[in-house]
Short mmCIF file of C-alpha atoms in Angstrom, two decimals:
data_model
loop_
_atom_site.label_atom_id
_atom_site.label_comp_id
_atom_site.label_asym_id
_atom_site.label_seq_id
_atom_site.Cartn_x
_atom_site.Cartn_y
_atom_site.Cartn_z
CA MET A 1073 -33.89 113.06 39.26
CA LYS A 1074 -32.90 114.52 35.91
CA TYR A 1075 -32.23 111.30 34.05
CA PRO A 1076 -34.19 108.55 35.77
CA ASN A 1077 -34.05 106.20 32.80
CA SER A 1078 -30.34 106.44 32.38
CA ILE A 1079 -29.80 106.06 36.08
CA ASN A 1080 -31.94 102.96 36.16
CA LYS A 1081 -30.14 101.51 33.20
CA THR A 1082 -26.78 102.25 34.71
CA TYR A 1083 -27.83 100.76 38.02
CA THR A 1084 -29.03 97.56 36.36
CA LYS A 1085 -25.89 97.28 34.33
CA ILE A 1086 -23.62 97.68 37.33
CA ASN A 1087 -25.67 95.14 39.23
CA VAL A 1088 -25.44 92.56 36.48
CA SER A 1089 -21.78 92.96 35.88
CA HIS A 1090 -21.03 92.97 39.61
CA SER A 1091 -22.85 89.70 40.22
CA ASN A 1092 -20.86 87.72 37.71
CA ARG A 1093 -17.68 89.72 38.09
CA GLY A 1094 -14.61 87.58 38.42
CA MET A 1095 -16.39 84.51 37.11
CA ASN A 1096 -14.49 82.78 34.40
CA LEU A 1097 -16.13 80.84 31.60
CA GLU A 1098 -16.10 77.60 33.58
CA ASP A 1099 -17.70 79.23 36.63
CA MET A 1100 -20.40 80.74 34.43
CA LEU A 1101 -21.19 77.38 32.86
CA ASN A 1102 -21.20 75.55 36.18
CA LYS A 1103 -23.60 78.15 37.59
CA SER A 1104 -25.79 77.86 34.48
CA ASN A 1105 -25.86 74.06 34.74
CA LYS A 1106 -26.77 74.29 38.42
CA TYR A 1107 -29.59 76.68 37.51
CA TYR A 1108 -30.87 74.23 34.86
CA LEU A 1109 -30.68 71.34 37.32
CA ASP A 1110 -32.29 73.22 40.22
CA ASN A 1111 -35.10 74.33 37.93
CA ASP A 1112 -35.51 70.85 36.51
CA MET A 1113 -34.81 72.03 32.96
CA ALA A 1114 -31.87 69.81 32.03
CA VAL A 1115 -29.31 67.43 33.53
CA ILE A 1116 -25.89 68.63 32.40
CA TYR A 1117 -22.60 68.36 34.32
CA LYS A 1118 -18.96 69.17 33.83
CA LYS A 1119 -16.98 65.95 33.94
CA PRO A 1120 -14.35 65.72 36.67
CA THR A 1121 -10.77 66.22 35.49
CA PRO A 1122 -9.17 62.80 35.07
CA ILE A 1123 -6.05 62.16 37.13
CA GLY A 1124 -3.48 59.42 37.33
CA ILE A 1125 -2.85 58.43 40.92
CA VAL A 1126 0.72 57.56 41.86
CA ASP A 1127 0.54 57.34 45.64
CA VAL A 1128 -2.24 57.05 48.20
CA SER A 1129 -2.06 56.92 51.98
CA TYR A 1130 -4.55 56.44 54.77
CA ASN A 1131 -5.32 59.09 57.33
CA ASP A 1132 -7.77 58.01 60.06
CA HIS A 1133 -9.26 55.47 57.62
CA HIS A 1134 -9.65 58.18 54.98
CA LYS A 1135 -7.85 57.73 51.70
CA VAL A 1136 -5.60 60.69 50.91
CA ILE A 1137 -3.96 61.12 47.51
CA LYS A 1138 -0.28 61.91 48.09
CA LYS A 1139 0.84 62.10 44.50
CA ALA A 1140 -1.08 62.34 41.23
CA TYR A 1141 -0.91 64.07 37.88
CA PHE A 1142 -3.50 65.51 35.50
CA LYS A 1143 -4.55 63.47 32.48
CA GLU A 1144 -6.30 64.56 29.33
CA GLN A 1145 -10.05 64.14 29.07
CA SER A 1146 -11.00 61.67 26.30
CA THR A 1147 -14.27 63.47 25.68
CA LEU A 1148 -15.54 67.03 25.75
CA ASP A 1149 -15.80 68.52 29.25
CA TYR A 1150 -19.58 68.87 29.60
CA ASN A 1151 -22.29 66.38 28.85
CA GLY A 1152 -25.84 65.55 29.72
CA LEU A 1153 -29.44 65.47 28.69
CA TYR A 1154 -31.93 68.08 27.53
CA LYS A 1155 -35.44 67.24 26.34
CA GLY A 1156 -34.56 63.67 25.43
CA LYS A 1157 -31.43 64.62 23.50
CA TYR A 1158 -27.82 63.89 24.32
CA ILE A 1159 -25.71 67.06 24.68
CA GLU A 1160 -21.92 67.28 24.74
CA PHE A 1161 -19.80 70.39 24.52
CA ASP A 1162 -16.59 72.08 25.41
CA ALA A 1163 -15.87 75.66 26.45
CA LYS A 1164 -13.02 77.46 24.73
CA GLU A 1165 -11.72 80.99 24.81
CA THR A 1166 -9.09 82.98 23.02
CA LEU A 1167 -7.67 86.45 23.53
CA SER A 1168 -7.06 86.79 19.80
CA LYS A 1169 -9.53 89.21 18.23
CA THR A 1170 -9.16 88.02 14.67
CA SER A 1171 -9.06 84.21 14.69
CA PHE A 1172 -9.60 81.20 16.92
CA PRO A 1173 -6.48 78.98 17.01
CA LEU A 1174 -7.33 75.36 16.25
CA SER A 1175 -4.54 74.26 18.60
CA ASN A 1176 -7.17 74.88 21.31
CA ILE A 1177 -9.02 71.78 20.20
CA HIS A 1178 -7.27 68.45 20.61
CA GLU A 1179 -7.51 65.73 18.02
CA HIS A 1180 -9.42 63.37 20.33
CA GLN A 1181 -11.97 66.14 20.92
CA THR A 1182 -12.56 66.49 17.19
CA LYS A 1183 -12.92 62.71 16.98
CA GLN A 1184 -15.43 62.83 19.83
CA ILE A 1185 -17.47 65.56 18.09
CA ARG A 1186 -17.68 63.37 14.98
CA ALA A 1187 -18.74 60.35 17.04
CA VAL A 1188 -21.46 62.22 18.95
CA ILE A 1189 -22.96 63.64 15.76
CA LYS A 1190 -22.80 60.25 14.05
CA HIS A 1191 -24.74 58.68 16.93
CA GLN A 1192 -27.36 61.42 16.74
CA GLY A 1193 -26.32 63.52 19.69
CA ILE A 1194 -25.74 67.27 19.87
CA ALA A 1195 -22.10 68.37 19.98
CA PHE A 1196 -20.93 71.98 20.02
CA LEU A 1197 -18.26 74.41 21.14
CA LEU A 1198 -19.05 77.33 23.38
CA ILE A 1199 -16.50 79.94 22.34
CA LYS A 1200 -15.64 83.16 24.19
CA MET A 1201 -14.03 85.67 21.86
CA ASN A 1202 -14.04 89.46 21.72
CA GLU A 1203 -16.03 89.48 24.98
CA LYS A 1204 -18.87 87.63 23.26
CA TYR A 1205 -20.11 84.07 23.69
CA PHE A 1206 -20.95 81.90 20.69
CA ILE A 1207 -22.36 78.44 20.15
CA LEU A 1208 -20.52 76.94 17.18
CA THR A 1209 -22.25 73.69 16.24
CA GLY A 1210 -20.14 70.58 15.81
CA GLU A 1211 -21.39 70.45 12.24
CA ASP A 1212 -20.11 73.97 11.44
CA TYR A 1213 -16.83 73.27 13.21
CA LEU A 1214 -16.24 70.04 11.24
CA SER A 1215 -17.30 71.68 8.01
CA PHE A 1216 -14.61 74.33 8.56
CA ILE A 1217 -11.75 72.00 9.40
CA ASP A 1218 -12.68 69.50 6.69
CA ASN A 1219 -12.60 72.21 4.03
CA ASN A 1220 -9.70 74.38 5.15
CA ASP A 1221 -6.00 73.97 5.74
CA ARG A 1222 -5.87 76.98 8.06
CA LYS A 1223 -4.59 76.62 11.60
CA SER A 1224 -7.27 78.95 12.94
CA ILE A 1225 -10.91 79.83 12.37
CA PRO A 1226 -11.38 83.47 11.31
CA TYR A 1227 -13.60 85.48 13.66
CA SER A 1228 -15.81 86.31 10.67
CA TYR A 1229 -16.70 82.59 10.33
CA ILE A 1230 -17.62 82.35 14.01
CA GLU A 1231 -19.69 85.55 13.76
CA GLU A 1232 -21.43 84.28 10.63
CA LYS A 1233 -22.13 80.69 11.71
CA GLY A 1234 -22.21 81.02 15.50
CA TYR A 1235 -25.21 81.74 17.69
CA ILE A 1236 -24.72 84.51 20.26
CA VAL A 1237 -25.38 83.50 23.88
CA GLU A 1238 -26.37 86.52 25.98
CA GLU A 1239 -24.69 87.05 29.33
CA LYS A 1240 -27.11 87.63 32.18
CA TYR A 1241 -27.36 87.26 35.95
CA ASN A 1242 -28.70 83.72 36.23
CA PRO A 1243 -28.17 81.54 34.33
CA PRO A 1244 -25.03 83.52 33.43
CA LEU A 1245 -24.94 81.89 29.99
CA ASP A 1246 -28.34 80.67 28.84
CA TYR A 1247 -27.01 78.37 26.14
CA LEU A 1248 -30.10 76.12 26.20
CA LYS A 1249 -31.99 79.02 24.64
CA GLY A 1250 -29.43 78.96 21.84
CA LEU A 1251 -29.77 75.19 21.43
CA GLU A 1252 -33.56 75.60 21.23
CA ASN A 1253 -33.14 77.82 18.17
CA ILE A 1254 -30.68 75.49 16.51
CA TYR A 1255 -31.79 71.95 17.33
CA TYR A 1256 -35.29 71.99 18.82
CA LYS A 1257 -37.18 74.14 16.36
CA GLY A 1258 -40.84 73.23 16.21
CA GLU A 1259 -40.62 70.87 19.18
CA MET B 970 -12.10 12.00 18.82
CA LYS B 971 -14.93 10.42 20.72
CA TYR B 972 -16.80 13.57 21.77
CA PRO B 973 -15.82 16.33 19.39
CA ASN B 974 -18.77 18.52 20.32
CA SER B 975 -18.13 18.37 24.02
CA ILE B 976 -14.44 18.94 23.52
CA ASN B 977 -15.09 22.01 21.44
CA LYS B 978 -17.51 23.35 23.98
CA THR B 979 -15.11 22.75 26.83
CA TYR B 980 -12.29 24.39 24.96
CA THR B 981 -14.38 27.48 24.25
CA LYS B 982 -15.48 27.72 27.84
CA ILE B 983 -11.96 27.53 29.22
CA ASN B 984 -10.83 30.13 26.74
CA VAL B 985 -13.60 32.52 27.69
CA SER B 986 -13.16 32.26 31.40
CA HIS B 987 -9.38 32.58 31.14
CA SER B 988 -9.51 35.77 29.06
CA ASN B 989 -11.58 37.74 31.50
CA ARG B 990 -10.17 36.12 34.61
CA GLY B 991 -9.28 38.62 37.28
CA MET B 992 -11.31 41.38 35.66
CA ASN B 993 -13.59 43.09 38.07
CA LEU B 994 -16.94 44.59 37.09
CA GLU B 995 -15.41 47.98 36.30
CA ASP B 996 -12.71 46.44 34.09
CA MET B 997 -15.35 44.44 32.23
CA LEU B 998 -17.45 47.53 31.60
CA ASN B 999 -14.49 49.64 30.53
CA LYS B 1000 -13.47 46.91 28.08
CA SER B 1001 -17.05 46.67 26.80
CA ASN B 1002 -17.25 50.44 26.32
CA LYS B 1003 -13.95 50.44 24.47
CA TYR B 1004 -15.29 47.66 22.24
CA TYR B 1005 -18.43 49.69 21.50
CA LEU B 1006 -16.37 52.79 20.76
CA ASP B 1007 -13.79 51.01 18.58
CA ASN B 1008 -16.57 49.37 16.61
CA ASP B 1009 -18.48 52.63 16.30
CA MET B 1010 -21.54 51.23 18.04
CA ALA B 1011 -21.94 53.69 20.93
CA VAL B 1012 -20.10 56.48 22.75
CA ILE B 1013 -20.14 55.60 26.45
CA TYR B 1014 -17.48 56.42 29.05
CA LYS B 1015 -16.92 56.02 32.76
CA LYS B 1016 -16.67 59.44 34.35
CA PRO B 1017 -13.40 60.21 36.11
CA THR B 1018 -13.53 60.06 39.92
CA PRO B 1019 -13.93 63.59 41.24
CA ILE B 1020 -11.24 64.79 43.62
CA GLY B 1021 -10.74 67.83 45.79
CA ILE B 1022 -7.26 69.23 45.33
CA VAL B 1023 -5.54 70.60 48.43
CA ASP B 1024 -2.00 71.17 47.21
CA VAL B 1025 -0.30 71.35 43.82
CA SER B 1026 3.35 71.87 43.00
CA TYR B 1027 5.32 72.30 39.79
CA ASN B 1028 7.90 69.81 38.62
CA ASP B 1029 9.75 70.86 35.44
CA HIS B 1030 6.72 72.95 34.44
CA HIS B 1031 4.43 69.96 35.01
CA LYS B 1032 1.69 70.33 37.57
CA VAL B 1033 1.88 67.61 40.22
CA ILE B 1034 -0.90 67.06 42.74
CA LYS B 1035 0.71 66.79 46.19
CA LYS B 1036 -2.44 66.39 48.26
CA ALA B 1037 -6.02 65.62 47.32
CA TYR B 1038 -8.97 63.61 48.52
CA PHE B 1039 -11.74 61.65 46.83
CA LYS B 1040 -15.15 63.25 46.44
CA GLU B 1041 -18.49 61.66 45.69
CA GLN B 1042 -19.75 61.61 42.11
CA SER B 1043 -22.95 63.69 41.75
CA THR B 1044 -24.17 61.47 38.95
CA LEU B 1045 -24.00 57.80 38.04
CA ASP B 1046 -20.56 56.61 36.97
CA TYR B 1047 -21.15 55.86 33.29
CA ASN B 1048 -22.87 57.94 30.65
CA GLY B 1049 -23.06 58.39 26.95
CA LEU B 1050 -24.99 57.98 23.77
CA TYR B 1051 -26.45 54.99 21.95
CA LYS B 1052 -28.60 55.29 18.81
CA GLY B 1053 -29.67 58.85 19.59
CA LYS B 1054 -30.59 58.11 23.19
CA TYR B 1055 -28.95 59.33 26.36
CA ILE B 1056 -27.69 56.48 28.58
CA GLU B 1057 -26.60 56.73 32.21
CA PHE B 1058 -25.90 53.87 34.58
CA ASP B 1059 -24.02 52.64 37.57
CA ALA B 1060 -22.41 49.29 38.28
CA LYS B 1061 -23.10 47.67 41.64
CA GLU B 1062 -22.27 44.35 43.16
CA THR B 1063 -23.06 42.53 46.35
CA LEU B 1064 -21.80 39.31 47.89
CA SER B 1065 -25.17 38.71 49.51
CA LYS B 1066 -27.02 35.89 47.80
CA THR B 1067 -30.48 36.81 49.01
CA SER B 1068 -30.89 40.56 48.76
CA PHE B 1069 -29.25 43.67 47.37
CA PRO B 1070 -28.61 46.26 50.14
CA LEU B 1071 -29.99 49.68 49.21
CA SER B 1072 -27.14 51.30 51.15
CA ASN B 1073 -25.15 50.62 47.96
CA ILE B 1074 -27.08 53.37 46.20
CA HIS B 1075 -26.61 56.91 47.47
CA GLU B 1076 -29.47 59.35 47.71
CA HIS B 1077 -28.04 61.66 45.04
CA GLN B 1078 -27.81 58.68 42.68
CA THR B 1079 -31.50 57.92 43.17
CA LYS B 1080 -32.23 61.61 42.53
CA GLN B 1081 -30.16 61.45 39.37
CA ILE B 1082 -32.01 58.34 38.14
CA ARG B 1083 -35.32 60.21 38.58
CA ALA B 1084 -33.98 63.26 36.74
CA VAL B 1085 -32.63 61.26 33.78
CA ILE B 1086 -35.91 59.40 33.34
CA LYS B 1087 -37.90 62.61 33.65
CA HIS B 1088 -35.83 64.19 30.87
CA GLN B 1089 -36.39 61.14 28.65
CA GLY B 1090 -33.04 59.45 29.03
CA ILE B 1091 -32.28 55.83 29.86
CA ALA B 1092 -31.08 55.17 33.43
CA PHE B 1093 -30.33 51.75 34.86
CA LEU B 1094 -28.27 49.75 37.32
CA LEU B 1095 -25.98 46.97 36.22
CA ILE B 1096 -26.00 44.60 39.18
CA LYS B 1097 -23.63 41.69 39.77
CA MET B 1098 -25.13 39.20 42.17
CA ASN B 1099 -24.83 35.43 42.53
CA GLU B 1100 -22.22 35.48 39.74
CA LYS B 1101 -24.84 36.80 37.33
CA TYR B 1102 -25.17 40.22 35.71
CA PHE B 1103 -28.51 42.00 35.54
CA ILE B 1104 -29.80 45.21 34.02
CA LEU B 1105 -32.35 46.62 36.46
CA THR B 1106 -34.08 49.56 34.77
CA GLY B 1107 -34.31 52.86 36.64
CA GLU B 1108 -38.08 52.52 36.40
CA ASP B 1109 -38.10 49.12 38.15
CA TYR B 1110 -35.63 50.35 40.75
CA LEU B 1111 -37.74 53.43 41.56
CA SER B 1112 -40.91 51.40 41.57
CA PHE B 1113 -39.37 49.15 44.24
CA ILE B 1114 -38.08 51.88 46.56
CA ASP B 1115 -41.23 53.98 46.17
CA ASN B 1116 -43.43 51.07 47.22
CA ASN B 1117 -41.35 49.36 49.89
CA ASP B 1118 -39.87 50.26 53.24
CA ARG B 1119 -37.27 47.51 52.99
CA LYS B 1120 -33.58 48.32 53.22
CA SER B 1121 -32.72 45.83 50.49
CA ILE B 1122 -34.11 44.49 47.24
CA PRO B 1123 -34.81 40.72 47.39
CA TYR B 1124 -32.91 38.69 44.81
CA SER B 1125 -36.24 37.34 43.57
CA TYR B 1126 -37.26 40.88 42.50
CA ILE B 1127 -33.99 41.34 40.57
CA GLU B 1128 -34.40 37.91 38.95
CA GLU B 1129 -37.99 38.68 38.03
CA LYS B 1130 -37.57 42.25 36.74
CA GLY B 1131 -33.93 42.25 35.65
CA TYR B 1132 -32.52 41.39 32.24
CA ILE B 1133 -29.62 38.95 32.25
CA VAL B 1134 -26.44 40.18 30.56
CA GLU B 1135 -24.32 37.28 29.31
CA GLU B 1136 -20.62 37.24 30.05
CA LYS B 1137 -18.45 36.66 27.01
CA TYR B 1138 -14.97 37.31 25.69
CA ASN B 1139 -15.46 40.68 24.03
CA PRO B 1140 -17.40 42.75 24.88
CA PRO B 1141 -17.19 41.05 28.31
CA LEU B 1142 -20.67 42.38 29.18
CA ASP B 1143 -22.78 43.09 26.11
CA TYR B 1144 -25.29 45.28 27.92
CA LEU B 1145 -26.31 47.14 24.74
CA LYS B 1146 -27.95 43.91 23.64
CA GLY B 1147 -29.97 44.01 26.84
CA LEU B 1148 -30.90 47.66 26.29
CA GLU B 1149 -32.03 46.79 22.75
CA ASN B 1150 -34.57 44.37 24.17
CA ILE B 1151 -35.81 46.82 26.77
CA TYR B 1152 -35.72 50.26 25.18
CA TYR B 1153 -35.23 49.92 21.43
CA LYS B 1154 -37.80 47.34 20.49
CA GLY B 1155 -39.03 47.78 16.95
CA GLU B 1156 -36.44 50.40 16.10
#
């Protein structure tokens, strides 16, 4: 009764954090993509993890994989379509507070980012760092690696160039709002 | 020496058919997509088959899948980017000479075709039938199923509405050429 505003704020905060508690970055993005799809806003999916199958058997006419191994994705993990534009991105996180290690991004992923941009698509990285979520455009990422010999991107570069994506209940990460500001201005 | 033109033609024909002999539709499309990628024409991939993993073990620090099963793809099998436009399609074939059974196309795939078109992407089916290859646009496919109660599409409809994709050595199926005629006219 004494501090209704604070109590309300605290209540809301607890509620929000509880709802997405335990969700990792991938869960948050899958939930966001489902929200976009269910609300007919965009058509974006995580690609299945590629595997190499070694052995398959049949169980009551159902194929069962008995032995397989994980392969590397040739592309970024997420792709799809938003307002007539091709979108492709990958989600990355680091526990480092000062710099993002470039070893997180494989060479074929960098190649893919270049190819998508060249063919007039949107490519970006969604980076979790210091408990914040950033969109780093493919253009800003390439500009850094093409002009630096460093093995990591300083946090200051990500803070300066990146676009903050707010965490909320649903969609947990509303990155389309970020893309609107970057790529769809005036549309 | 007597019929140099015919001989040349015959030679070319044998060469062509030998090179792609034994390739199924998926192989032909994967080879075509690799050709487009290597020649920097488009960025189009087949999505990996989704699996549900039941059991994983570790072998010398390498993860090995010990039990898994195949799941259904939520989208069409192929997607990517060509000249700034989002492309998504599926490859289908039937041995029937008279009609294409609609049981080949799952309900979620039809839903996906609608969603891609709604969000201004290009969706189509690449159909192999009577030893020919056709692009049937998502629009023509939807127009058929929305206006018919039939359980199959007559071959005459596919011949009338579809765009023939020629088989050649490389790319084995140059479907981008077909898309050019349908979606990129005057660009």
